[in-house]
Short mmCIF file of C-alpha atoms and ligand atoms in Angstrom, two decimals:
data_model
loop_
_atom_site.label_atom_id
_atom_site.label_comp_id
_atom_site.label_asym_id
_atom_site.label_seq_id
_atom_site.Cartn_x
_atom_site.Cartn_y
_atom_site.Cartn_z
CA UNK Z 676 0.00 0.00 0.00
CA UNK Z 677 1.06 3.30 -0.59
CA UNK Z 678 0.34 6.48 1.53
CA UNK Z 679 1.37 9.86 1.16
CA UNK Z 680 3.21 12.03 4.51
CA UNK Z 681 2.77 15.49 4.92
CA UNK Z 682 4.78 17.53 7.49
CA UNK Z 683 3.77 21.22 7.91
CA UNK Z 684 5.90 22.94 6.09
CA UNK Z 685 7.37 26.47 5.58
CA UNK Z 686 5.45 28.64 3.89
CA UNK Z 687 5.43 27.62 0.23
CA UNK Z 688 7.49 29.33 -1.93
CA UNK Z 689 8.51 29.73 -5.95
CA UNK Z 690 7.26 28.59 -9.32
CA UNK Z 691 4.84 26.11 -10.28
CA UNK Z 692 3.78 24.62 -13.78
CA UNK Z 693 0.46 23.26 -14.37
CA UNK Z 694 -0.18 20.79 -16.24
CA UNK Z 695 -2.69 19.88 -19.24
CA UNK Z 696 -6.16 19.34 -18.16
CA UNK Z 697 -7.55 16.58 -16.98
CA UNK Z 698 -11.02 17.13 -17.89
CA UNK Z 699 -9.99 17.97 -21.20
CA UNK Z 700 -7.79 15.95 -22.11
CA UNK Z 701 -10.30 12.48 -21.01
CA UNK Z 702 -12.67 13.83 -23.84
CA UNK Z 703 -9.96 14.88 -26.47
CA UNK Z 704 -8.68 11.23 -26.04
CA UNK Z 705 -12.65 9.64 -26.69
CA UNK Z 706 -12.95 12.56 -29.36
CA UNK Z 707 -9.77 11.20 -30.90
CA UNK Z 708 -11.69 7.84 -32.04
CA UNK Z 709 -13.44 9.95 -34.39
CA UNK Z 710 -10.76 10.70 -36.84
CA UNK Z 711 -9.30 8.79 -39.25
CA UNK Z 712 -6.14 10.16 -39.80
CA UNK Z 713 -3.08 11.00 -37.10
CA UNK Z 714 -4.05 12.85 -34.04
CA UNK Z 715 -1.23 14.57 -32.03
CA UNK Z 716 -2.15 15.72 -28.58
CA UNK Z 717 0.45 17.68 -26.33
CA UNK Z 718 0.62 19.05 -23.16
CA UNK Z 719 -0.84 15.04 -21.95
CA UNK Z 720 -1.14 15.18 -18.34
CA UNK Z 721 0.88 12.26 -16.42
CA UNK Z 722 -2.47 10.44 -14.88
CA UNK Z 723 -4.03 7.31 -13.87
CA UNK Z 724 -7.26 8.25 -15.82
CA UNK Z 725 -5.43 8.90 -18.83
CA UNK Z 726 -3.44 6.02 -18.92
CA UNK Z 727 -6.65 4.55 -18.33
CA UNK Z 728 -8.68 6.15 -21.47
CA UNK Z 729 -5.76 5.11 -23.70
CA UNK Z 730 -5.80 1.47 -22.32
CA UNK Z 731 -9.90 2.08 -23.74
CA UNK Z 732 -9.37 3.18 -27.12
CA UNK Z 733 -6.39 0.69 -27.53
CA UNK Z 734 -9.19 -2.17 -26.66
CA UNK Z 735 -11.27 -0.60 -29.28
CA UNK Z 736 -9.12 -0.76 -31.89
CA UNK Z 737 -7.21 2.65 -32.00
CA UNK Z 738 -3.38 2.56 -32.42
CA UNK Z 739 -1.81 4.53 -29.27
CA UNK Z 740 1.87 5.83 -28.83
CA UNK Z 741 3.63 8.05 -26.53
CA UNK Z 742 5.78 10.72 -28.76
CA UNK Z 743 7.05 12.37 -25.51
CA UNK Z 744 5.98 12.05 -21.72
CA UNK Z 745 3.31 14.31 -22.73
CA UNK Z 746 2.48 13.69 -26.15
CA UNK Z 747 0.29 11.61 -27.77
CA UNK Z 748 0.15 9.78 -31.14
CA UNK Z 749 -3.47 8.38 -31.50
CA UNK Z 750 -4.51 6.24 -34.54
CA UNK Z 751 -8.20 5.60 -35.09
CA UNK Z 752 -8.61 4.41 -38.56
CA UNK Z 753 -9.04 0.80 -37.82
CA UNK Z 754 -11.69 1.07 -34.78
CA UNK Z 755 -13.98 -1.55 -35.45
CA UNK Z 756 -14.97 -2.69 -31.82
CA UNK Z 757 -18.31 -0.98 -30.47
CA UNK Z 758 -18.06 -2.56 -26.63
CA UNK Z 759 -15.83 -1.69 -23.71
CA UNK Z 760 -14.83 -4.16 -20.73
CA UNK Z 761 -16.64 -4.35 -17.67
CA UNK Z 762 -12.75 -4.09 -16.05
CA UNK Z 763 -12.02 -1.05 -17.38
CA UNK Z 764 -15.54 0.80 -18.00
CA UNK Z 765 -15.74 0.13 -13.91
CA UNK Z 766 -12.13 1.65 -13.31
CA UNK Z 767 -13.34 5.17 -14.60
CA UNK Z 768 -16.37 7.07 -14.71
CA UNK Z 769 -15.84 9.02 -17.85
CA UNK Z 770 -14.95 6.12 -19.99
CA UNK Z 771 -18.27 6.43 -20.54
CA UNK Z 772 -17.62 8.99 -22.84
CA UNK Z 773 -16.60 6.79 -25.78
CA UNK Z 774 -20.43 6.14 -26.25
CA UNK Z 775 -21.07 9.48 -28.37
CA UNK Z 776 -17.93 9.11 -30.20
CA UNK Z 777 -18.42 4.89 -31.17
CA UNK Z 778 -22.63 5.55 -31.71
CA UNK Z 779 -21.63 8.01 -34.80
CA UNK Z 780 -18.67 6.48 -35.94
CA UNK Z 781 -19.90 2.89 -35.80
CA UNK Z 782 -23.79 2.85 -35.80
CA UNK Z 783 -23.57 1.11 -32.00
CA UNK Z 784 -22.01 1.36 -29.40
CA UNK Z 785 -22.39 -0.90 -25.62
CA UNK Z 786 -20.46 -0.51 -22.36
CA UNK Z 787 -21.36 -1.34 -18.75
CA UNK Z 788 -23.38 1.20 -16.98
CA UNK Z 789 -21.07 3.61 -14.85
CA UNK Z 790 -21.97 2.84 -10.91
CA UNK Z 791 -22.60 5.33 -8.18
CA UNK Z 792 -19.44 7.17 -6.63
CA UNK Z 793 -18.39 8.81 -3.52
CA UNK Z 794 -19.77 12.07 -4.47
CA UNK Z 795 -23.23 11.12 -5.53
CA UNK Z 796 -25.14 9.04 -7.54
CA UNK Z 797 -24.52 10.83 -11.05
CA UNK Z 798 -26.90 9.46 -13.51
CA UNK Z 799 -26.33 9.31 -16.94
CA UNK Z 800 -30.16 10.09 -18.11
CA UNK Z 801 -29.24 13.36 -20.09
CA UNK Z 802 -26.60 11.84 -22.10
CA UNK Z 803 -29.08 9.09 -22.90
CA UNK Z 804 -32.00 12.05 -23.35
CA UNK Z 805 -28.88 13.27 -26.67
CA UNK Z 806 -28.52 10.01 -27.86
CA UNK Z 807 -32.50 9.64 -28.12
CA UNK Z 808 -33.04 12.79 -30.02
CA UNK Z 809 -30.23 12.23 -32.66
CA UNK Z 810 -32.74 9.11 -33.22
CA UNK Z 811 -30.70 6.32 -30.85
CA UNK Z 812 -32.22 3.46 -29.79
CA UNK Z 813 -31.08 2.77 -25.92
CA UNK Z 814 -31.36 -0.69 -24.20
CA UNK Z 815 -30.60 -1.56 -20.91
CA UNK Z 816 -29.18 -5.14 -19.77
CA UNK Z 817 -27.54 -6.98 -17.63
CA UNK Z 818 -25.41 -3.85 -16.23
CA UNK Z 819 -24.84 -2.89 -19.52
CA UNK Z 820 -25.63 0.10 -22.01
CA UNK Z 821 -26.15 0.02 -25.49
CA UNK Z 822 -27.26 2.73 -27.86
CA UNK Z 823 -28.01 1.88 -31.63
CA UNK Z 824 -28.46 4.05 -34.60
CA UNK Z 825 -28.20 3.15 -38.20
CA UNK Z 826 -28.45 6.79 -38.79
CA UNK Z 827 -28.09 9.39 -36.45
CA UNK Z 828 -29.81 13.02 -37.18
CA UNK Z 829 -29.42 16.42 -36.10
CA UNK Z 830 -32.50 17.71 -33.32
CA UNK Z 831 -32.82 20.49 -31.10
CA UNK Z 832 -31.86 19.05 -27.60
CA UNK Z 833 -32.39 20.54 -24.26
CA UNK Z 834 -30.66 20.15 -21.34
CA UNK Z 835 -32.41 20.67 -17.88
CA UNK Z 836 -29.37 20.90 -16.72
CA UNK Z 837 -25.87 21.96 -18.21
CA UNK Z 838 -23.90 18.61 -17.54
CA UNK Z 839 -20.27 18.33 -18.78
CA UNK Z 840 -20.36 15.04 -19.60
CA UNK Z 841 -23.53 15.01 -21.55
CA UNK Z 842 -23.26 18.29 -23.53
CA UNK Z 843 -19.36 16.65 -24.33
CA UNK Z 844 -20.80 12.87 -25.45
CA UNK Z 845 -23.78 14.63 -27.36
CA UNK Z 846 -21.42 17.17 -29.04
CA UNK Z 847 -19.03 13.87 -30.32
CA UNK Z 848 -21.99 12.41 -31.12
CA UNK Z 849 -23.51 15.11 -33.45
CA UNK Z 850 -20.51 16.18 -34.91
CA UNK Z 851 -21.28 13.41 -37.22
CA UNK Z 852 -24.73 13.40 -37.62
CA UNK Z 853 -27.14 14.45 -40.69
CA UNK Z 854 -28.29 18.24 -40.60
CA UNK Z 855 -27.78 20.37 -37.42
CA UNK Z 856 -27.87 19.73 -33.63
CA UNK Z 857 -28.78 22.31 -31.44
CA UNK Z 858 -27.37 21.63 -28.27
CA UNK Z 859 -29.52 24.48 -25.43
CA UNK Z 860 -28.33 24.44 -21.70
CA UNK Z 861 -25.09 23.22 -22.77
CA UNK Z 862 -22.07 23.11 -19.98
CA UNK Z 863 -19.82 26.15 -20.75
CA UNK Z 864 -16.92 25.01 -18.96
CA UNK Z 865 -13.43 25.81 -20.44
CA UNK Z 866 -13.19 22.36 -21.27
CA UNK Z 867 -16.13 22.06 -23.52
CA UNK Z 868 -14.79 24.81 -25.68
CA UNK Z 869 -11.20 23.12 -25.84
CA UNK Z 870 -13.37 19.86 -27.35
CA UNK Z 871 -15.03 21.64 -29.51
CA UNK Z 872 -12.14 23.43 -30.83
CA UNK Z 873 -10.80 20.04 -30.94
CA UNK Z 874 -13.27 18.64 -33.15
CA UNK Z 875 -13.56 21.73 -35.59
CA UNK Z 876 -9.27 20.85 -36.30
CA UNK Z 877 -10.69 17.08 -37.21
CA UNK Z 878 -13.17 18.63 -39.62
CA UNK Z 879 -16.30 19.50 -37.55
CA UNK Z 880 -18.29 22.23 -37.83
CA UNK Z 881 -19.41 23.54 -34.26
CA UNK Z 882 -20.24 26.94 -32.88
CA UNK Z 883 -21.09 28.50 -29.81
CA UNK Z 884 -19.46 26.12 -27.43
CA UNK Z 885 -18.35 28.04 -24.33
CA UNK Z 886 -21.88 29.35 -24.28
CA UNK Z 887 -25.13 27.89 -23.55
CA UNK Z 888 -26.41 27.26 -27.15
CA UNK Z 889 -24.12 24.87 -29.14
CA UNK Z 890 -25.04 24.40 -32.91
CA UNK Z 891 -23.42 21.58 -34.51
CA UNK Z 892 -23.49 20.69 -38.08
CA UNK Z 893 -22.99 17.46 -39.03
CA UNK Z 894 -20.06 16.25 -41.38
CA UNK Z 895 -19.51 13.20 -42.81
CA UNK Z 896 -15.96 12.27 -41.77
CA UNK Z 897 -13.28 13.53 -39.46
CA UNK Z 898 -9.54 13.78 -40.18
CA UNK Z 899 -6.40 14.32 -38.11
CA UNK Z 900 -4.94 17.27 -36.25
CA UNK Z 901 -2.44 18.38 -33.85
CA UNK Z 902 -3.47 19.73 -30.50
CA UNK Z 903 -2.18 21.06 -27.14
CA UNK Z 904 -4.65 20.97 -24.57
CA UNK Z 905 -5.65 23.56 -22.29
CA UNK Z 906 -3.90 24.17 -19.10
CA UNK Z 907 -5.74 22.00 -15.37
CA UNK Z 908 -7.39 25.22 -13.77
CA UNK Z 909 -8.21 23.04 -10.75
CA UNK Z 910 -4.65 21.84 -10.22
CA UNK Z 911 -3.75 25.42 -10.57
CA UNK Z 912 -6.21 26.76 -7.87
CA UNK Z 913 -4.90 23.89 -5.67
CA UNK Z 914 -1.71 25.35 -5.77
CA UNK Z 915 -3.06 28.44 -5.40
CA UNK Z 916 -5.08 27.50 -2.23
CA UNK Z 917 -1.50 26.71 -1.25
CA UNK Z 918 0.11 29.42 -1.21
CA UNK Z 919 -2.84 31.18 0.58
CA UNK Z 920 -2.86 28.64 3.36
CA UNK Z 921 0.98 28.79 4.32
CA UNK Z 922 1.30 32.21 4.09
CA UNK Z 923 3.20 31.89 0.79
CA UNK Z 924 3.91 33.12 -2.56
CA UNK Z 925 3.71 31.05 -5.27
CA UNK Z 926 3.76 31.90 -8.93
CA UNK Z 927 1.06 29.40 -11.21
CA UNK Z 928 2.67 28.99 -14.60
CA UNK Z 929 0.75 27.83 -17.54
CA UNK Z 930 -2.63 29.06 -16.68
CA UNK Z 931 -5.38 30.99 -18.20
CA UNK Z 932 -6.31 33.56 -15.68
CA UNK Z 933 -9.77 34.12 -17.03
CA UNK Z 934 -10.81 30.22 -16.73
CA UNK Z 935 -10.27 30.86 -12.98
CA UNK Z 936 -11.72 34.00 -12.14
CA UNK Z 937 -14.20 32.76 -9.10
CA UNK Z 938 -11.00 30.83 -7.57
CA UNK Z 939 -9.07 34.40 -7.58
CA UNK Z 940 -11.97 36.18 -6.87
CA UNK Z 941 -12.77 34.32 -3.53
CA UNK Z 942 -9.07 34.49 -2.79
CA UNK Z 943 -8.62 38.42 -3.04
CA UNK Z 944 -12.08 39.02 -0.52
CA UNK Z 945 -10.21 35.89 2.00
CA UNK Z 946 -7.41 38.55 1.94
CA UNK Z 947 -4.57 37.09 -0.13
CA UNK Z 948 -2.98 39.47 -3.06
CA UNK Z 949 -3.53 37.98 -6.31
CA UNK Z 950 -1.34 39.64 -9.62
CA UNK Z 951 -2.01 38.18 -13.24
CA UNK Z 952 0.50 38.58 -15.68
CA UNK Z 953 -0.06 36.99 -18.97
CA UNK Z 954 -0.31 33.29 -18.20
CA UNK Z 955 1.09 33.09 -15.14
CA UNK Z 956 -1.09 34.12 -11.67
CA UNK Z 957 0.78 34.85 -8.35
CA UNK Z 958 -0.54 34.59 -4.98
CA UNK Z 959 0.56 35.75 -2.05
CA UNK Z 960 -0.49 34.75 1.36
CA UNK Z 961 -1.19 37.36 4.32
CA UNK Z 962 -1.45 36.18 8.29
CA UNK Z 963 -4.68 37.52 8.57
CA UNK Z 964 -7.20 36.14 6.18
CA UNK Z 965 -11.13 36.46 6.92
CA UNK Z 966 -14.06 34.61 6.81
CA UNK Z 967 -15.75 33.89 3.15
CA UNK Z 968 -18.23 32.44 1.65
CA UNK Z 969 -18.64 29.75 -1.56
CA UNK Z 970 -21.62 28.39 -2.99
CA UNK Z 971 -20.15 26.29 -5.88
CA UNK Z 972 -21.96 26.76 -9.84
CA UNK Z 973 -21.69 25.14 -13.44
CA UNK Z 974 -19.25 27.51 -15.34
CA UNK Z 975 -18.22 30.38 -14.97
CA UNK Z 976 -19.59 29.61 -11.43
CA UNK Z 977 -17.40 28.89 -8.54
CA UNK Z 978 -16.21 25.53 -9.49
CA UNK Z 979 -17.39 22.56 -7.06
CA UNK Z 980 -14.09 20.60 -8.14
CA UNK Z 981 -12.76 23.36 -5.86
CA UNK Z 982 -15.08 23.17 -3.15
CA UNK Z 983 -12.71 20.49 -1.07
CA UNK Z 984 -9.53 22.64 -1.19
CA UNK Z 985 -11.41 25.91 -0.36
CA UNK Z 986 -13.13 24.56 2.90
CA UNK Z 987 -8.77 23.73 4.11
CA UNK Z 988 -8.63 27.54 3.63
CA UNK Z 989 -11.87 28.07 5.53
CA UNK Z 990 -11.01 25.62 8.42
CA UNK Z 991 -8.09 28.53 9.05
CA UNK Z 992 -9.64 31.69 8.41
CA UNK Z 993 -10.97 34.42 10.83
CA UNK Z 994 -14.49 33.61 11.58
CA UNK Z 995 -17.34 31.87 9.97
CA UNK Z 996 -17.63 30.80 6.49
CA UNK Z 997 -20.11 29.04 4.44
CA UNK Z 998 -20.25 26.64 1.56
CA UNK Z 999 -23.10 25.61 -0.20
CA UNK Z 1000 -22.36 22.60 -3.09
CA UNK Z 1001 -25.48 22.79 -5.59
CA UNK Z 1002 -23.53 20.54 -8.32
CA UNK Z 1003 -23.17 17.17 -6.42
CA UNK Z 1004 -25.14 15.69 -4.27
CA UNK Z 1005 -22.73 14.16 -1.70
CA UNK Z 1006 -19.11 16.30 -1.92
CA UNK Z 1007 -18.59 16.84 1.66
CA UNK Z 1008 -16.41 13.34 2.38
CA UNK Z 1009 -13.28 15.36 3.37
CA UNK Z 1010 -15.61 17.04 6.06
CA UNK Z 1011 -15.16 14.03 8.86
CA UNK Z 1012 -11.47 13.67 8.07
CA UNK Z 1013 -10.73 17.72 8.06
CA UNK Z 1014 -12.79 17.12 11.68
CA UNK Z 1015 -10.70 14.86 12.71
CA UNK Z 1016 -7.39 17.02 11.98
CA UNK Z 1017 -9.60 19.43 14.22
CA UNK Z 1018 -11.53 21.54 11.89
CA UNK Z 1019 -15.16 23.13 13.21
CA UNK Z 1020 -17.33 22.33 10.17
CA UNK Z 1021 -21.06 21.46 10.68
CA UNK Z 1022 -22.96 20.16 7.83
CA UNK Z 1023 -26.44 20.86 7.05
CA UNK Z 1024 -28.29 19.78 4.01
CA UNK Z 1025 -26.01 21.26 1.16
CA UNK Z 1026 -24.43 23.69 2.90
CA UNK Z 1027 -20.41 23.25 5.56
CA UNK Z 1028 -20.56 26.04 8.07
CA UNK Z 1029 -17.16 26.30 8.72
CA UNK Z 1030 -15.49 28.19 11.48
CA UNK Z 1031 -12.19 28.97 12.07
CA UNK Z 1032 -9.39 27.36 14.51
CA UNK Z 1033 -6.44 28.48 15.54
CA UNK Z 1034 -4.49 24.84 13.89
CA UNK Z 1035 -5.40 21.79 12.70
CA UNK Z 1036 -3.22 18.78 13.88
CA UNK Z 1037 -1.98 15.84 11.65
CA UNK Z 1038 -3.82 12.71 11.98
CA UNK Z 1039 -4.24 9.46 9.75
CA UNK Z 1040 -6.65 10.16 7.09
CA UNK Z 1041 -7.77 8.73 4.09
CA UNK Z 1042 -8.84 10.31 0.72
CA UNK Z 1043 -12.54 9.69 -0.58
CA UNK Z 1044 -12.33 11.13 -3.87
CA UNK Z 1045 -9.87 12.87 -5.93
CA UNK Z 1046 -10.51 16.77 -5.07
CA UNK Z 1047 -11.14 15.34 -1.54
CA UNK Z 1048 -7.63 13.93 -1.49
CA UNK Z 1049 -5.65 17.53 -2.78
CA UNK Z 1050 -7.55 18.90 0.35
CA UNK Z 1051 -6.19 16.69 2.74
CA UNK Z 1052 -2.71 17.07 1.13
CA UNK Z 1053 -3.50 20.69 1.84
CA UNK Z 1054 -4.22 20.05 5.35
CA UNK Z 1055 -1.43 18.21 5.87
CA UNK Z 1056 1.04 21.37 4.84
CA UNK Z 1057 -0.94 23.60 7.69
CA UNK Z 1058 -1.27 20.94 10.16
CA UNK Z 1059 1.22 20.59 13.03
CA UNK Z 1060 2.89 17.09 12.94
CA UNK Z 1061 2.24 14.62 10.36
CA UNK Z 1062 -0.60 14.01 7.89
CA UNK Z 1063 -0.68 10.52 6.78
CA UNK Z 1064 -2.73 9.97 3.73
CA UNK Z 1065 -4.19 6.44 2.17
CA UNK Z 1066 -6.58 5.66 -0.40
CA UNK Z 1067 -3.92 8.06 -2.51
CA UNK Z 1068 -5.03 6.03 -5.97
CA UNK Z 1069 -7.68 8.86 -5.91
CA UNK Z 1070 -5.19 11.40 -5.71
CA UNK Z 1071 -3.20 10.02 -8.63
CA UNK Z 1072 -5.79 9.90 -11.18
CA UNK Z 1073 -5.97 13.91 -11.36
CA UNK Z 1074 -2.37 15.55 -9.70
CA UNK Z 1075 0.79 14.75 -12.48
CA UNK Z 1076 3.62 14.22 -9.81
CA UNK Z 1077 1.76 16.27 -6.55
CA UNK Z 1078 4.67 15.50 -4.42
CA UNK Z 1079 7.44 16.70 -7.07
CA UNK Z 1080 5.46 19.79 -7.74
CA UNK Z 1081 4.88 20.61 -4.25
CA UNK Z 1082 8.68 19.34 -2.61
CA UNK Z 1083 9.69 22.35 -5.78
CA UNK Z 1084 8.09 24.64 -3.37
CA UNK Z 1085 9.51 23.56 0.03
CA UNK Z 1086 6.45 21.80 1.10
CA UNK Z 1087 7.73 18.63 3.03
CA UNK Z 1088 5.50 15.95 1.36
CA UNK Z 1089 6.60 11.77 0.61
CA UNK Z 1090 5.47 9.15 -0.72
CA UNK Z 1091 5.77 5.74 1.37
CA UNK Z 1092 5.04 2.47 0.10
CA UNK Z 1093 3.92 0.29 2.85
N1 EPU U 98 -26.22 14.78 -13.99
C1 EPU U 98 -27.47 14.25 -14.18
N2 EPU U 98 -27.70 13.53 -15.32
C2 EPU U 98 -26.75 13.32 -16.26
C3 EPU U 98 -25.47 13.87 -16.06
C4 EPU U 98 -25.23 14.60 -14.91
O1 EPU U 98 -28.35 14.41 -13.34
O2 EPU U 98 -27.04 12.67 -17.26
C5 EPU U 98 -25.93 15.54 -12.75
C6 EPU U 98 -24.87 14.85 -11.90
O3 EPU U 98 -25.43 13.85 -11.09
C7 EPU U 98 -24.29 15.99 -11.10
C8 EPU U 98 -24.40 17.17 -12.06
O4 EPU U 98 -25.34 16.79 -13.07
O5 EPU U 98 -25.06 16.23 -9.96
C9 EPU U 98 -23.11 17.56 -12.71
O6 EPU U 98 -22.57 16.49 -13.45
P1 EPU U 98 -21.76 16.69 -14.80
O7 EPU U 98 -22.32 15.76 -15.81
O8 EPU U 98 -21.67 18.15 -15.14
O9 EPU U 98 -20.33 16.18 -14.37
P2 EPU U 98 -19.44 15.08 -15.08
O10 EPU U 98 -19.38 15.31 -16.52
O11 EPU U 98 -19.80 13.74 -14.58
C10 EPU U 98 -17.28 16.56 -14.93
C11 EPU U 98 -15.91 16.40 -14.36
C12 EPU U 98 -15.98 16.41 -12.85
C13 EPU U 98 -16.59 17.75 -12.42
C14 EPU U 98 -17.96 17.94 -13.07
C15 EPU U 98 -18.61 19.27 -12.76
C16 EPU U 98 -14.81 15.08 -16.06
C17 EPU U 98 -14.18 13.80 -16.45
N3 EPU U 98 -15.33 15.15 -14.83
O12 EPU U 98 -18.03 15.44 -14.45
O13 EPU U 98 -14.65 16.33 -12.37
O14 EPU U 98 -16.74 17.77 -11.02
O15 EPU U 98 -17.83 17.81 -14.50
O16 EPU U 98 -17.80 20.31 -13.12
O17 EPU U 98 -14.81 16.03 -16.81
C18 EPU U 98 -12.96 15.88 -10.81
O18 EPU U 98 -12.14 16.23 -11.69
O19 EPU U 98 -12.62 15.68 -9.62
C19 EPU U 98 -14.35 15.70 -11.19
C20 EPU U 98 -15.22 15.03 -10.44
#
């Protein structure tokens, strides 16, 4: 077993580079099974996840090769299989999104259902609500998921509400359907519009994305393209979160400051000094931060993948804060374990009513989820003694090389296989 030891550490100091997106670059990889021609992506984040979605379209049929530790070669011209494994469908959530891509390129398309996770159930109904109105037929057996199509046409869809994942599978989906999709609702998170200018470099023809009205018109084939993908504006608020917490000053390199505006927002009213400067953002800390509130949104809202690290910062500033998670039903797993490193934090319904404490004190904890995990990590750097963290698969499948990146800054953070 492996954990991960945090000491509290100086405060954290220097430069940091993000890197590629995870979020983006899980779709650009199932996007990539649409073309038929070469498909370079750079800027690959190091991940479990994505070493996952390769393993996926490699089962399927596409031809994948590392160029560089972060670039991709992808080959799709020979996909010809239309059903994942149980194994690795059940290993990640957003496998899930091969289904738009395989239903238009192939006709059909079957893969086990994705199962509940820590932070909620997270049904799949409005991807499946797409697939329907580009005139899929959907079955449901046996744990598995199959949509089939011998031809799929363009519709006006509506989401009730603006889901990444579905606006992302029915976008890949329609991209090569007959006529034109209008996609209303859609997500308009940063990494929606790095898809769709993803798709538009294979051939596609898709506008809007970024806003809440996506039009997509259909084209018969897709192609091959080179493509760096957008810059992780969660790892880089997790950094920055850092820096706020130790008292530091940390520079973010590789970021686009306007993708995080709520994140710097929030940070300037707790107290810190935030400076942008092309694309890097710089935050320094101050000893006396105050109480804020968060209430996390779809884009350009406060994002909920932030919510976790936030409520470290709240455990430790001056008074009461609140935050309210609208976007997932369950995200407040880190709560008992930030308790039991001696954070106040009383849930009610949706909302953590967090009030300050003078320290929080390492303890054995382990991570629930991903986002949950880079909050305990963030703990740990704040927390007197040591911070022992397990379950730290989670925090693998989203942080390329935490410790490295954090050790660059003097935080005093190792990894300890057991
Ligand atoms: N929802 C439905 N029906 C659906 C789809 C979603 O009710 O068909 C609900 C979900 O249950 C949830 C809400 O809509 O309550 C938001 O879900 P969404 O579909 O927007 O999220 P997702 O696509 O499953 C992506 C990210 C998440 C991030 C969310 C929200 C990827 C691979 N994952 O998930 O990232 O939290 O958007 O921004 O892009 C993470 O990185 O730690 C992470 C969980």
């Amino acid at each position: 077993m492996e954990k991960i030891l945090v000491e509290k550490s100086p405060p954290l100091k220097g430069n940091v580079r993000i890197s590629g997106a995870k979020n983006a670059a899980l779709p650009l990889l199932a996007a990539s099974l649409l073309g038929t021609e070469d498909i370079i992506l750079e800027d690959v984040p190091k991940l479990k996840d994505v070493e996952l979605m390769c393993e996926v379209l490699a089962s399927l049929g596409s031809r994948v090769e590392y160029l560089e530790d972060d670039i991709i070669k992808i080959n799709s011209a020979n996909v010809n299989k239309y059903e994942t494994s149980y194994e690795l469908m059940s290993k990640m959530r957003a496998s899930f999104l091969v289904m738009g891509p395989l239903l238009t390129r192939l006709g059909k398309t079957k893969n086990s259902l994705p199962g509940g996770c820590a932070i909620g159930t997270r049904p799949i109904d409005l991807h499946l609500k797409g697939f329907r109105a580009l005139g899929a037929v959907i079955e449901t057996n046996h744990g598995n998921i199959g949509a089939y199509a011998d031809k799929l046409i363009g519709d006006k869809i509506y989401l009730d509400f603006p889901s990444v994942g579905a606006t992302e599978n029915i976008m890949m989906a329609a991209v090569m359907a007959e006529g034109e999709t209008i996609l209303d609702n859609a997500a308009m998170e940063p990494e929606i519009t790095d898809l769709a200018n993803f798709l538009n470099k294979l051939g596609g023809d898709i506008k809007g994305a970024g806003t809440s009205t996506i039009r997509i018109k259909g084209v018969k084939k897709l192609g091959g393209c080179r493509h760096a993908i957008i810059p992780d504006r969660i790892e880089a608020g997790t950094f920055m979160v850092a820096a706020a917490i130790t008292n530091g000053d940390i520079i973010v390199d590789n970021v686009i400051s306007n993708h995080i505006k709520p994140v710097i927002a929030k940070l300037r009213e707790a107290g810190c000094t935030v400076i942008e400067n092309g694309d890097s953002v710089r935050v320094i800390g101050s000893e006396n931060l105050k109480a804020i509130d968060i209430k996390t949104l779809p884009y350009p809202g406060f994002p909920t993948d932030m919510q976790a690290q936030f409520m470290v910062l709240m455990t430790l500033l001056d008074g009461t804060s609140v935050a309210i998670e609208t976007v997932f039903e369950n995200r407040f797993m880190h709560v008992d374990e930030l308790k039991r490193m001696g954070a106040d934090i009383k849930i009610d319904a949706r909302s953590a009513i967090v009030t300050g404490v003078k320290a929080l004190t390492g303890a054995p904890v382990k991570a629930s989820d991903l986002r949950a995990g880079a909050a305990l990590v963030l703990a740990g750097l704040v927390a007197d003694g040591v911070t022992e963290i397990e379950n730290i698969h989670h925090i693998d499948r989203g942080y390329d090389g935490i410790e490295a990146k954090f050790s660059k800054l003097g935080a005093r953070i190792y990894r300890k296989t057991y």
